Tab-separated table of C-alpha atoms and ligand atoms in Angstrom:
chain	number	residue	atom	x	y	z
W	1333	MET	CA	0.000	0.000	0.000
W	1334	ASP	CA	1.317	3.487	-0.872
W	1335	LYS	CA	2.922	5.756	1.700
W	1336	LEU	CA	3.150	9.517	1.959
W	1337	ILE	CA	6.341	11.092	3.206
W	1338	VAL	CA	5.960	14.604	4.602
W	1339	LYS	CA	8.724	16.920	5.782
W	1340	GLY	CA	6.878	19.403	7.934
W	1341	ARG	CA	7.030	23.035	8.979
W	1342	LYS	CA	6.707	24.524	5.502
W	1343	ARG	CA	4.273	27.445	5.389
W	1344	LEU	CA	1.506	26.857	2.821
W	1345	ALA	CA	0.799	29.753	0.476
W	1346	GLY	CA	-0.991	30.211	-2.842
W	1347	GLU	CA	-4.219	28.904	-4.346
W	1348	VAL	CA	-5.865	25.491	-4.357
W	1349	ASN	CA	-8.785	24.327	-6.465
W	1350	ILE	CA	-11.333	22.135	-4.739
W	1351	SER	CA	-12.713	19.115	-6.605
W	1352	GLY	CA	-16.294	17.884	-6.900
W	1353	ALA	CA	-17.864	16.506	-3.728
W	1354	LYS	CA	-17.164	12.855	-2.975
W	1355	ASN	CA	-20.341	12.388	-0.976
W	1356	ALA	CA	-22.451	13.895	-3.776
W	1357	VAL	CA	-20.850	11.945	-6.598
W	1358	VAL	CA	-21.198	8.608	-4.786
W	1359	ALA	CA	-24.976	9.188	-4.763
W	1360	ILE	CA	-25.264	10.791	-8.201
W	1361	ILE	CA	-23.436	8.026	-10.104
W	1362	PRO	CA	-25.783	5.300	-8.794
W	1363	ALA	CA	-28.749	7.647	-9.414
W	1364	ALA	CA	-27.692	7.889	-13.079
W	1365	ILE	CA	-28.731	4.267	-13.646
W	1366	MET	CA	-32.344	5.192	-12.898
W	1367	ALA	CA	-32.633	6.841	-16.331
W	1368	GLU	CA	-33.251	5.150	-19.632
W	1369	GLY	CA	-30.646	7.321	-21.306
W	1370	ALA	CA	-27.183	8.700	-20.796
W	1371	SER	CA	-26.132	11.285	-18.230
W	1372	VAL	CA	-23.009	13.404	-18.326
W	1373	VAL	CA	-21.554	14.193	-14.915
W	1374	GLU	CA	-19.177	17.160	-14.750
W	1375	ASN	CA	-16.804	18.387	-12.045
W	1376	LEU	CA	-16.197	14.736	-11.235
W	1377	PRO	CA	-13.564	14.235	-8.542
W	1378	CYS	CA	-10.778	11.904	-9.625
W	1379	ILE	CA	-10.874	9.601	-6.575
W	1380	GLU	CA	-10.886	5.857	-5.924
W	1381	ASP	CA	-14.568	5.741	-4.928
W	1382	VAL	CA	-15.558	6.972	-8.407
W	1383	SER	CA	-13.466	4.276	-10.141
W	1384	CYS	CA	-15.094	1.684	-7.911
W	1385	LEU	CA	-18.640	2.897	-8.739
W	1386	CYS	CA	-17.852	2.823	-12.483
W	1387	LYS	CA	-16.738	-0.804	-12.168
W	1388	ILE	CA	-20.010	-1.658	-10.426
W	1389	ILE	CA	-22.078	0.009	-13.168
W	1390	GLU	CA	-20.158	-1.803	-15.911
W	1391	LYS	CA	-20.547	-5.145	-14.141
W	1392	ILE	CA	-24.331	-4.772	-13.979
W	1393	GLY	CA	-24.562	-3.877	-17.669
W	1394	GLY	CA	-24.142	-0.102	-17.983
W	1395	THR	CA	-21.246	1.824	-19.512
W	1396	CYS	CA	-19.055	4.570	-18.074
W	1397	GLN	CA	-16.987	6.579	-20.486
W	1398	TYR	CA	-14.608	9.372	-19.488
W	1399	ILE	CA	-14.960	12.401	-21.771
W	1400	ASP	CA	-12.061	13.966	-19.906
W	1401	ARG	CA	-10.555	13.418	-16.451
W	1402	HIS	CA	-13.424	15.265	-14.743
W	1403	THR	CA	-16.354	14.439	-17.009
W	1404	LEU	CA	-18.052	11.062	-17.138
W	1405	LYS	CA	-20.789	9.765	-19.417
W	1406	ILE	CA	-22.903	7.089	-17.769
W	1407	ASP	CA	-25.248	5.079	-19.932
W	1408	ALA	CA	-27.522	2.526	-18.337
W	1409	THR	CA	-30.111	2.464	-21.138
W	1410	GLY	CA	-30.043	-1.273	-21.658
W	1411	PRO	CA	-31.461	-3.784	-19.222
W	1412	LEU	CA	-29.384	-3.992	-16.064
W	1413	ASP	CA	-28.609	-6.886	-13.797
W	1414	THR	CA	-30.351	-6.045	-10.520
W	1415	CYS	CA	-27.994	-8.305	-8.587
W	1416	ALA	CA	-24.824	-6.537	-7.404
W	1417	THR	CA	-23.134	-8.903	-5.000
W	1418	PHE	CA	-19.469	-8.762	-5.982
W	1419	ASP	CA	-16.254	-7.424	-4.417
W	1420	GLU	CA	-16.431	-3.816	-5.631
W	1421	VAL	CA	-19.861	-3.429	-3.988
W	1422	ARG	CA	-18.582	-4.698	-0.658
W	1423	LYS	CA	-15.624	-2.292	-0.802
W	1424	MET	CA	-17.579	0.926	-0.418
W	1425	ARG	CA	-20.372	1.906	1.897
W	1426	ALA	CA	-22.065	4.182	-0.624
W	1427	SER	CA	-22.878	1.169	-2.811
W	1428	TYR	CA	-26.058	1.041	-0.724
W	1429	TYR	CA	-27.399	3.681	-3.134
W	1430	PHE	CA	-27.715	0.932	-5.761
W	1431	LEU	CA	-30.488	-0.509	-3.581
W	1432	GLY	CA	-32.600	2.648	-3.875
W	1433	ALA	CA	-31.739	3.253	-7.531
W	1434	LEU	CA	-32.433	-0.307	-8.759
W	1435	LEU	CA	-35.538	-0.586	-6.590
W	1436	ALA	CA	-36.859	2.629	-8.174
W	1437	ARG	CA	-36.302	1.497	-11.748
W	1438	TYR	CA	-36.791	-2.276	-11.611
W	1439	LYS	CA	-38.698	-2.678	-8.338
W	1440	LYS	CA	-36.068	-5.150	-7.225
W	1441	ALA	CA	-32.431	-5.208	-6.165
W	1442	GLU	CA	-29.940	-7.508	-4.512
W	1443	VAL	CA	-26.862	-5.736	-3.168
W	1444	SER	CA	-23.994	-6.782	-0.898
W	1445	LEU	CA	-23.888	-5.051	2.451
W	1446	PRO	CA	-21.677	-2.005	2.443
W	1447	GLY	CA	-18.070	-1.649	3.574
W	1448	GLY	CA	-16.269	1.730	3.556
W	1449	CYS	CA	-14.483	3.425	6.415
W	1450	ASN	CA	-14.022	1.316	9.465
W	1451	PHE	CA	-15.400	3.283	12.394
W	1452	GLY	CA	-18.251	2.178	14.612
W	1453	VAL	CA	-21.393	0.292	13.788
W	1454	ARG	CA	-22.754	1.673	10.543
W	1455	PRO	CA	-26.246	0.231	10.236
W	1456	ILE	CA	-28.622	0.758	7.306
W	1457	ASP	CA	-31.812	0.011	9.228
W	1458	LEU	CA	-33.285	3.441	8.449
W	1459	HIS	CA	-32.786	2.911	4.710
W	1460	LEU	CA	-34.542	-0.456	4.891
W	1461	LYS	CA	-37.348	0.911	7.060
W	1462	GLY	CA	-37.961	3.547	4.384
W	1463	PHE	CA	-38.087	0.948	1.582
W	1464	ARG	CA	-40.551	-1.121	3.609
W	1465	ALA	CA	-42.723	1.960	4.176
W	1466	LEU	CA	-42.848	2.410	0.383
W	1467	GLY	CA	-44.214	-1.131	0.067
W	1468	ALA	CA	-41.050	-3.167	-0.560
W	1469	THR	CA	-40.211	-6.498	1.001
W	1470	VAL	CA	-36.710	-6.491	2.472
W	1471	ILE	CA	-34.707	-9.636	3.216
W	1472	GLU	CA	-31.284	-9.499	4.856
W	1473	GLY	CA	-28.866	-12.406	5.161
W	1474	ASP	CA	-25.397	-13.707	4.228
W	1475	GLY	CA	-24.057	-10.185	3.798
W	1476	VAL	CA	-26.647	-9.333	1.140
W	1477	VAL	CA	-29.806	-7.205	1.163
W	1478	LYS	CA	-32.636	-8.167	-1.172
W	1479	VAL	CA	-35.508	-5.736	-1.809
W	1480	TYR	CA	-38.467	-6.175	-4.129
W	1481	ALA	CA	-41.985	-4.866	-4.647
W	1482	ASP	CA	-44.839	-5.236	-7.125
W	1483	LYS	CA	-45.078	-1.499	-6.924
W	1484	LEU	CA	-43.817	1.269	-4.668
W	1485	VAL	CA	-46.432	3.597	-3.173
W	1486	GLY	CA	-45.664	7.035	-1.769
W	1487	THR	CA	-46.161	7.577	1.939
W	1488	SER	CA	-45.117	9.741	4.853
W	1489	ILE	CA	-41.809	8.681	6.450
W	1490	TYR	CA	-40.454	10.136	9.680
W	1491	MET	CA	-36.722	9.499	10.182
W	1492	ASP	CA	-35.957	8.501	13.807
W	1493	GLN	CA	-32.454	9.839	13.358
W	1494	VAL	CA	-31.046	12.291	10.840
W	1495	SER	CA	-29.259	10.154	8.251
W	1496	VAL	CA	-27.715	11.406	5.029
W	1497	GLY	CA	-27.595	7.984	3.407
W	1498	ALA	CA	-31.134	6.990	4.373
W	1499	THR	CA	-32.549	10.342	3.239
W	1500	ILE	CA	-30.925	10.010	-0.193
W	1501	ASN	CA	-31.704	6.318	-0.598
W	1502	ILE	CA	-35.387	6.763	0.264
W	1503	MET	CA	-35.497	9.798	-2.041
W	1504	LEU	CA	-34.113	7.650	-4.896
W	1505	ALA	CA	-36.729	4.928	-4.396
W	1506	ALA	CA	-39.606	7.404	-3.890
W	1507	THR	CA	-38.724	9.272	-7.102
W	1508	MET	CA	-40.363	6.455	-9.093
W	1509	ALA	CA	-43.059	5.427	-6.591
W	1510	GLU	CA	-46.760	6.046	-7.186
W	1511	GLY	CA	-48.049	9.217	-5.525
W	1512	ILE	CA	-46.423	11.478	-2.966
W	1513	THR	CA	-43.735	10.630	-0.410
W	1514	THR	CA	-42.846	12.947	2.428
W	1515	ILE	CA	-39.552	12.466	4.287
W	1516	GLU	CA	-39.618	14.250	7.641
W	1517	ASN	CA	-36.546	14.942	9.784
W	1518	ALA	CA	-34.539	14.615	6.568
W	1519	ALA	CA	-30.792	15.293	6.400
W	1520	LYS	CA	-29.986	18.770	5.031
W	1521	GLU	CA	-26.401	18.202	3.857
W	1522	PRO	CA	-25.322	19.899	0.605
W	1523	HIS	CA	-25.021	16.518	-1.115
W	1524	VAL	CA	-28.681	15.712	-0.331
W	1525	VAL	CA	-29.590	18.902	-2.192
W	1526	ASP	CA	-27.169	18.111	-5.022
W	1527	THR	CA	-28.642	14.651	-5.556
W	1528	ALA	CA	-32.185	16.072	-5.532
W	1529	ASN	CA	-31.167	18.746	-8.066
W	1530	TYR	CA	-29.717	16.105	-10.372
W	1531	LEU	CA	-32.820	13.893	-10.063
W	1532	ASN	CA	-35.024	16.905	-10.835
W	1533	MET	CA	-32.977	17.565	-13.974
W	1534	MET	CA	-33.702	13.943	-14.941
W	1535	GLY	CA	-37.430	14.607	-14.628
W	1536	ALA	CA	-38.055	13.868	-10.953
W	1537	GLN	CA	-40.347	16.071	-8.881
W	1538	ILE	CA	-38.602	16.686	-5.570
W	1539	LYS	CA	-39.192	19.719	-3.399
W	1540	GLY	CA	-37.733	20.804	-0.076
W	1541	ALA	CA	-34.267	19.214	-0.266
W	1542	GLY	CA	-32.040	21.212	2.078
W	1543	THR	CA	-34.874	21.581	4.615
W	1544	ASP	CA	-35.983	18.896	7.041
W	1545	VAL	CA	-39.068	18.007	5.006
W	1546	ILE	CA	-38.629	16.631	1.480
W	1547	ARG	CA	-41.691	16.062	-0.687
W	1548	ILE	CA	-41.421	13.774	-3.695
W	1549	ARG	CA	-44.128	13.307	-6.316
W	1550	GLY	CA	-43.361	10.001	-8.036
W	1551	VAL	CA	-42.811	9.891	-11.811
W	1552	GLU	CA	-42.873	6.882	-14.147
W	1553	LYS	CA	-39.643	7.493	-16.004
W	1554	LEU	CA	-36.482	9.540	-15.835
W	1555	HIS	CA	-34.259	10.720	-18.664
W	1556	GLY	CA	-30.517	11.365	-18.751
W	1557	ALA	CA	-29.189	14.805	-17.818
W	1558	GLN	CA	-26.015	16.847	-17.835
W	1559	TYR	CA	-25.021	17.835	-14.329
W	1560	ALA	CA	-22.057	19.456	-12.546
W	1561	ILE	CA	-21.276	18.161	-9.047
W	1562	ILE	CA	-20.998	20.708	-6.207
W	1563	PRO	CA	-17.563	21.417	-4.694
W	1564	ASP	CA	-16.420	19.196	-1.849
W	1565	GLN	CA	-17.145	20.842	1.512
W	1566	ILE	CA	-14.857	18.422	3.354
W	1567	GLU	CA	-11.922	18.678	0.956
W	1568	ALA	CA	-12.227	22.482	1.175
W	1569	GLY	CA	-12.285	22.301	4.974
W	1570	THR	CA	-9.243	20.040	4.995
W	1571	TYR	CA	-7.201	22.569	2.981
W	1572	MET	CA	-8.448	25.444	5.148
W	1573	ILE	CA	-7.241	23.614	8.250
W	1574	ALA	CA	-3.954	22.687	6.535
W	1575	ALA	CA	-3.398	26.369	5.734
W	1576	ALA	CA	-4.150	27.323	9.337
W	1577	ILE	CA	-1.839	24.788	10.955
W	1578	THR	CA	1.157	25.958	8.905
W	1579	GLY	CA	0.493	29.640	9.657
W	1580	GLY	CA	-0.182	29.921	5.939
W	1581	ASP	CA	-2.004	32.187	3.531
W	1582	VAL	CA	-4.114	30.132	1.125
W	1583	LEU	CA	-6.958	30.937	-1.240
W	1584	VAL	CA	-9.285	27.922	-1.341
W	1585	LYS	CA	-11.092	28.171	-4.697
W	1586	ASN	CA	-14.130	26.669	-6.444
W	1587	ILE	CA	-16.169	26.286	-3.268
W	1588	ILE	CA	-19.525	27.381	-1.891
W	1589	PRO	CA	-18.496	29.556	1.106
W	1590	LYS	CA	-21.910	29.093	2.756
W	1591	HIS	CA	-21.157	25.356	3.122
W	1592	MET	CA	-18.109	26.288	5.189
W	1593	ASP	CA	-19.910	28.466	7.787
W	1594	SER	CA	-19.544	26.058	10.731
W	1595	LEU	CA	-15.799	25.724	10.091
W	1596	THR	CA	-15.091	29.390	9.357
W	1597	ALA	CA	-16.838	30.334	12.621
W	1598	LYS	CA	-14.495	28.031	14.560
W	1599	LEU	CA	-11.361	29.137	12.698
W	1600	GLU	CA	-12.222	32.785	13.405
W	1601	GLU	CA	-12.787	31.952	17.070
W	1602	MET	CA	-9.272	30.482	17.079
W	1603	GLY	CA	-7.837	33.757	15.781
W	1604	ILE	CA	-7.510	32.917	12.085
W	1605	GLN	CA	-8.322	35.540	9.490
W	1606	ILE	CA	-10.956	34.492	6.956
W	1607	GLU	CA	-11.922	36.424	3.821
W	1608	GLU	CA	-14.924	35.170	1.905
W	1609	GLY	CA	-15.254	35.676	-1.851
W	1610	ASP	CA	-18.139	34.582	-4.111
W	1611	ASP	CA	-16.699	31.126	-4.648
W	1612	SER	CA	-13.541	31.146	-2.546
W	1613	ILE	CA	-12.240	31.614	0.983
W	1614	ARG	CA	-8.850	33.007	1.909
W	1615	VAL	CA	-7.356	31.631	5.102
W	1616	CYS	CA	-4.569	33.609	6.703
W	1617	ALA	CA	-3.132	32.399	10.009
W	1618	ASN	CA	-0.559	33.730	12.399
W	1619	HIS	CA	0.378	31.728	15.449
W	1620	PRO	CA	-0.369	31.428	18.321
W	1621	LEU	CA	-3.932	30.166	17.866
W	1622	HIS	CA	-6.436	29.672	20.690
W	1623	GLY	CA	-8.051	26.365	21.524
W	1624	VAL	CA	-11.847	26.134	21.125
W	1625	ASN	CA	-14.623	23.623	21.771
W	1626	VAL	CA	-16.315	21.860	18.848
W	1627	LYS	CA	-19.424	19.657	18.650
W	1628	THR	CA	-20.112	17.628	15.523
W	1629	MET	CA	-23.686	17.720	14.241
W	1630	SER	CA	-25.575	17.096	11.047
W	1631	TYR	CA	-25.597	20.032	8.577
W	1632	PRO	CA	-25.538	22.994	9.120
W	1633	GLY	CA	-23.613	21.958	12.244
W	1634	PHE	CA	-19.905	21.176	12.322
W	1635	PRO	CA	-19.351	18.109	10.079
W	1636	THR	CA	-18.134	14.893	11.635
W	1637	ASP	CA	-16.031	14.413	8.494
W	1638	LEU	CA	-13.863	17.360	9.624
W	1639	HIS	CA	-13.529	16.069	13.188
W	1640	PRO	CA	-10.080	14.388	12.955
W	1641	GLN	CA	-8.689	17.288	10.919
W	1642	ILE	CA	-9.799	19.991	13.375
W	1643	VAL	CA	-8.404	17.948	16.278
W	1644	ALA	CA	-5.051	17.822	14.462
W	1645	LEU	CA	-5.145	21.632	14.508
W	1646	LEU	CA	-6.551	22.060	18.027
W	1647	SER	CA	-3.771	19.863	19.415
W	1648	VAL	CA	-1.234	22.576	18.591
W	1649	CYS	CA	-3.390	25.521	19.723
W	1650	ASP	CA	-2.926	27.277	23.055
W	1651	GLY	CA	-4.815	25.917	26.042
W	1652	ILE	CA	-7.391	23.165	26.363
W	1653	SER	CA	-9.872	22.276	23.599
W	1654	LYS	CA	-12.679	19.749	23.527
W	1655	ILE	CA	-14.484	17.953	20.744
W	1656	THR	CA	-17.804	16.153	21.224
W	1657	GLU	CA	-18.598	13.572	18.535
W	1658	ASN	CA	-22.345	13.274	18.056
W	1659	VAL	CA	-22.531	11.247	14.842
W	1660	TRP	CA	-20.045	8.337	14.817
W	1661	GLU	CA	-19.359	6.846	18.236
W	1662	ASN	CA	-16.072	5.262	17.188
W	1663	ARG	CA	-14.532	8.119	15.242
W	1664	PHE	CA	-11.582	8.352	17.642
W	1665	GLN	CA	-9.298	5.750	16.039
W	1666	TYR	CA	-7.034	8.521	14.765
W	1667	VAL	CA	-6.209	9.619	18.333
W	1668	GLU	CA	-3.591	6.931	18.922
W	1669	GLN	CA	-1.876	7.900	15.652
W	1670	LEU	CA	-1.937	11.620	16.413
W	1671	CYS	CA	-0.434	10.909	19.838
W	1672	LYS	CA	2.517	9.204	18.084
W	1673	LEU	CA	3.276	12.657	16.651
W	1674	GLY	CA	3.126	14.131	20.155
W	1675	ALA	CA	-0.511	15.187	20.587
W	1676	LYS	CA	-1.934	15.105	24.121
W	1677	ILE	CA	-5.485	13.826	23.792
W	1678	GLN	CA	-7.727	12.126	26.351
W	1679	VAL	CA	-10.890	10.407	25.156
W	1680	ASP	CA	-13.842	9.884	27.461
W	1681	GLY	CA	-16.865	8.413	25.691
W	1682	ARG	CA	-17.862	10.808	22.929
W	1683	VAL	CA	-15.624	13.640	24.163
W	1684	ALA	CA	-11.923	14.167	23.460
W	1685	THR	CA	-9.903	16.762	25.353
W	1686	MET	CA	-6.788	18.225	23.756
W	1687	GLU	CA	-4.038	19.902	25.748
W	1688	GLY	CA	-2.200	22.152	23.320
W	1689	ILE	CA	1.420	21.145	22.607
W	1690	GLU	CA	4.082	23.423	21.141
W	1691	LYS	CA	4.665	21.293	18.038
W	1692	TYR	CA	4.401	17.816	16.549
W	1693	HIS	CA	7.443	15.627	15.897
W	1694	GLY	CA	7.585	13.439	12.769
W	1695	ALA	CA	6.941	9.700	13.221
W	1696	LYS	CA	5.500	6.671	11.410
W	1697	VAL	CA	1.689	6.783	11.489
W	1698	SER	CA	-1.264	5.125	9.762
W	1699	ALA	CA	-4.324	6.473	8.014
W	1700	THR	CA	-6.898	4.353	9.860
W	1701	ASP	CA	-9.741	5.744	7.727
W	1702	LEU	CA	-10.266	8.448	5.119
W	1703	ARG	CA	-10.617	11.494	7.379
W	1704	ALA	CA	-8.150	10.136	9.940
W	1705	GLY	CA	-5.693	9.989	7.036
W	1706	ALA	CA	-6.379	13.648	6.233
W	1707	ALA	CA	-5.690	14.494	9.887
W	1708	MET	CA	-2.322	12.704	9.713
W	1709	VAL	CA	-1.372	14.757	6.652
W	1710	ILE	CA	-2.385	17.985	8.408
W	1711	ALA	CA	-0.393	17.146	11.539
W	1712	ALA	CA	2.592	16.037	9.438
W	1713	LEU	CA	2.614	19.401	7.636
W	1714	ALA	CA	3.214	21.089	10.996
W	1715	ALA	CA	5.594	18.492	12.436
W	1716	GLU	CA	9.289	18.930	13.011
W	1717	GLY	CA	11.134	16.368	10.868
W	1718	GLU	CA	9.758	13.615	8.651
W	1719	THR	CA	6.433	11.793	8.953
W	1720	GLU	CA	5.645	8.569	7.113
W	1721	ILE	CA	1.930	7.889	6.616
W	1722	ASP	CA	0.778	4.470	5.501
W	1723	GLY	CA	-2.757	3.345	4.611
W	1724	VAL	CA	-2.814	6.005	1.882
W	1725	ARG	CA	-5.440	4.047	-0.062
W	1726	TYR	CA	-7.979	5.391	2.451
W	1727	ILE	CA	-6.935	8.956	1.636
W	1728	ASP	CA	-7.158	8.210	-2.103
W	1729	ARG	CA	-10.813	7.232	-1.620
W	1730	GLY	CA	-11.720	10.864	-1.100
W	1731	TYR	CA	-8.903	13.292	-1.969
W	1732	GLU	CA	-7.934	13.984	-5.573
W	1733	ASP	CA	-4.199	14.550	-6.163
W	1734	ILE	CA	-3.540	15.348	-2.518
W	1735	GLU	CA	0.238	15.443	-2.765
W	1736	GLU	CA	0.168	17.521	-5.976
W	1737	LYS	CA	-2.264	20.055	-4.487
W	1738	LEU	CA	-0.289	20.404	-1.250
W	1739	GLY	CA	3.017	20.410	-3.125
W	1740	ALA	CA	1.824	23.354	-5.256
W	1741	LEU	CA	1.131	25.237	-1.994
W	1742	GLY	CA	4.703	24.681	-0.850
W	1743	ALA	CA	4.429	21.473	1.190
W	1744	ASP	CA	7.273	18.963	1.056
W	1745	ILE	CA	5.243	15.807	0.413
W	1746	HIS	CA	5.742	12.829	-1.848
W	1747	ARG	CA	4.362	9.363	-2.393
W	1748	ILE	CA	6.180	6.081	-2.297
W	1749	HIS	CA	4.471	3.389	-4.334
W	1750	VAL	CA	4.396	0.128	-2.454
W	1751	ALA	CA	3.017	-2.988	-4.127
W	1752	ASP	CA	0.167	-4.608	-2.120
H	809	LIG	C1	-22.649	10.082	5.283
H	809	LIG	C2	-21.318	10.389	4.677
H	809	LIG	C3	-20.218	10.263	5.724
H	809	LIG	C4	-20.547	11.141	6.928
H	809	LIG	C5	-21.961	10.871	7.435
H	809	LIG	C6	-22.389	11.857	8.514
H	809	LIG	C7	-21.701	9.638	2.432
H	809	LIG	C8	-21.380	8.658	1.379
H	809	LIG	N1	-21.095	9.463	3.601
H	809	LIG	O1	-22.581	8.738	5.739
H	809	LIG	O2	-19.000	10.670	5.118
H	809	LIG	O3	-19.633	10.869	7.964
H	809	LIG	O4	-22.893	10.979	6.366
H	809	LIG	O5	-22.359	13.154	8.015
H	809	LIG	O6	-22.437	10.580	2.212
H	809	LIG	N2	-27.682	5.512	11.238
H	809	LIG	C9	-28.502	4.546	11.747
H	809	LIG	N3	-29.210	3.796	10.861
H	809	LIG	C10	-29.145	3.971	9.521
H	809	LIG	C11	-28.296	4.968	9.020
H	809	LIG	C12	-27.579	5.725	9.913
H	809	LIG	O7	-28.601	4.356	12.952
H	809	LIG	O8	-29.828	3.261	8.789
H	809	LIG	C13	-26.887	6.337	12.178
H	809	LIG	C14	-25.403	6.084	12.011
H	809	LIG	O9	-24.962	5.009	12.816
H	809	LIG	C15	-24.805	7.410	12.447
H	809	LIG	C16	-25.878	8.440	12.020
H	809	LIG	O10	-27.069	7.701	11.818
H	809	LIG	O11	-24.682	7.463	13.845
H	809	LIG	C17	-25.571	9.228	10.785
H	809	LIG	O12	-25.288	8.369	9.720
H	809	LIG	P1	-25.573	8.751	8.206
H	809	LIG	O13	-25.920	10.197	8.100
H	809	LIG	O14	-26.530	7.766	7.650
H	809	LIG	O15	-24.181	8.512	7.543
H	809	LIG	P2	-23.913	7.984	6.086
H	809	LIG	O16	-24.980	8.441	5.170
H	809	LIG	O17	-23.576	6.546	6.097
């Protein structure tokens, strides 16, 4: 597995372009197979999860053709195999969207249970509850979920817990159900809105995405559409934090600044200067920075997917900081790794307390999951000496060209290819 080697304490400066959102594209690519026609997806991030989704589509009978590195044509016109129970499906959690998409179009699907990042129990009970409410029969067993229905009928669904994946998956299925479906206590994340916008361009009738009530009037058919993915809120946040930890001056471009509000508020509280443009944010940091307290929440709260990264920064801020994790109970696997670089972190249940240290010292660490990997990179950028990060395949799942983008900002970072 590849490694990243980082020689730290280089101040980041310049401009970085943010790619399309991973969490939007992993819903939009499966949604594309709901149409009898081709879709063209633009602003596609060049990440491992996209390659994996393309393989899944081709294995069930569709085609994926790159027009250029960031534009993909997906054609699932022909009949598709509704059974997706092979390795690529098991590799990524977001393959659960094939359940909703195939159920919508063919009223049946058989999909392996999802994998993805390894933190905490990641159930899909809310997704399945939603499918059942729409009239589907759901059978689970041997690592596979089977759903089928004579027809799907719109209904009112109240989500016990705010779930991004369940909101999108139920929205996919309801798009081609008879009548009206209402999803209450829906997730409001930008990628929920992006998926709804794409479905609407395909002919769906979805209203209210981005609020906690989504109303879907079912349609019989969808057609292909051309659609540009929104910028990645989490990638943008990662570069903003990377700029801050190096005392840098970085213009983070091609973003929606509104999506960054919960992070910019915290960075400002820490003493970092933020300048918002129409589609960019400039981050300018001078040490010392003050520790703050952070609580992760669903959108518009502070995203759990920026939790490890902000802790990497808070660990070198003055004083005591706390983070409360409200979404994933076992998100703290990165802590042990960060402590190898010198961080002082105590975890008690869902709360981690950071005692600010003067600086990190390079060491050998592992990316234990995607965002933990991003946190290792951030800490390494600020560390004295050399840090070796393994498990880079996790980072590649969600960050396009990470070493090139950081290198262009002045970081000393390179990859060593290691055969698996
Ligand atoms: C999505 C993101 C992930 C992010 C998470 C929270 C994608 C592909 N991934 O994951 O990066 O960390 O949102 O913002 O978009 N839950 C249940 N039952 C369910 C589903 C979820 O109990 O059926 C619980 C989970 O255990 C978790 C919480 O709900 O505690 C939120 O999970 P959810 O929003 O569903 O996360 P994902 O959609 O899987």
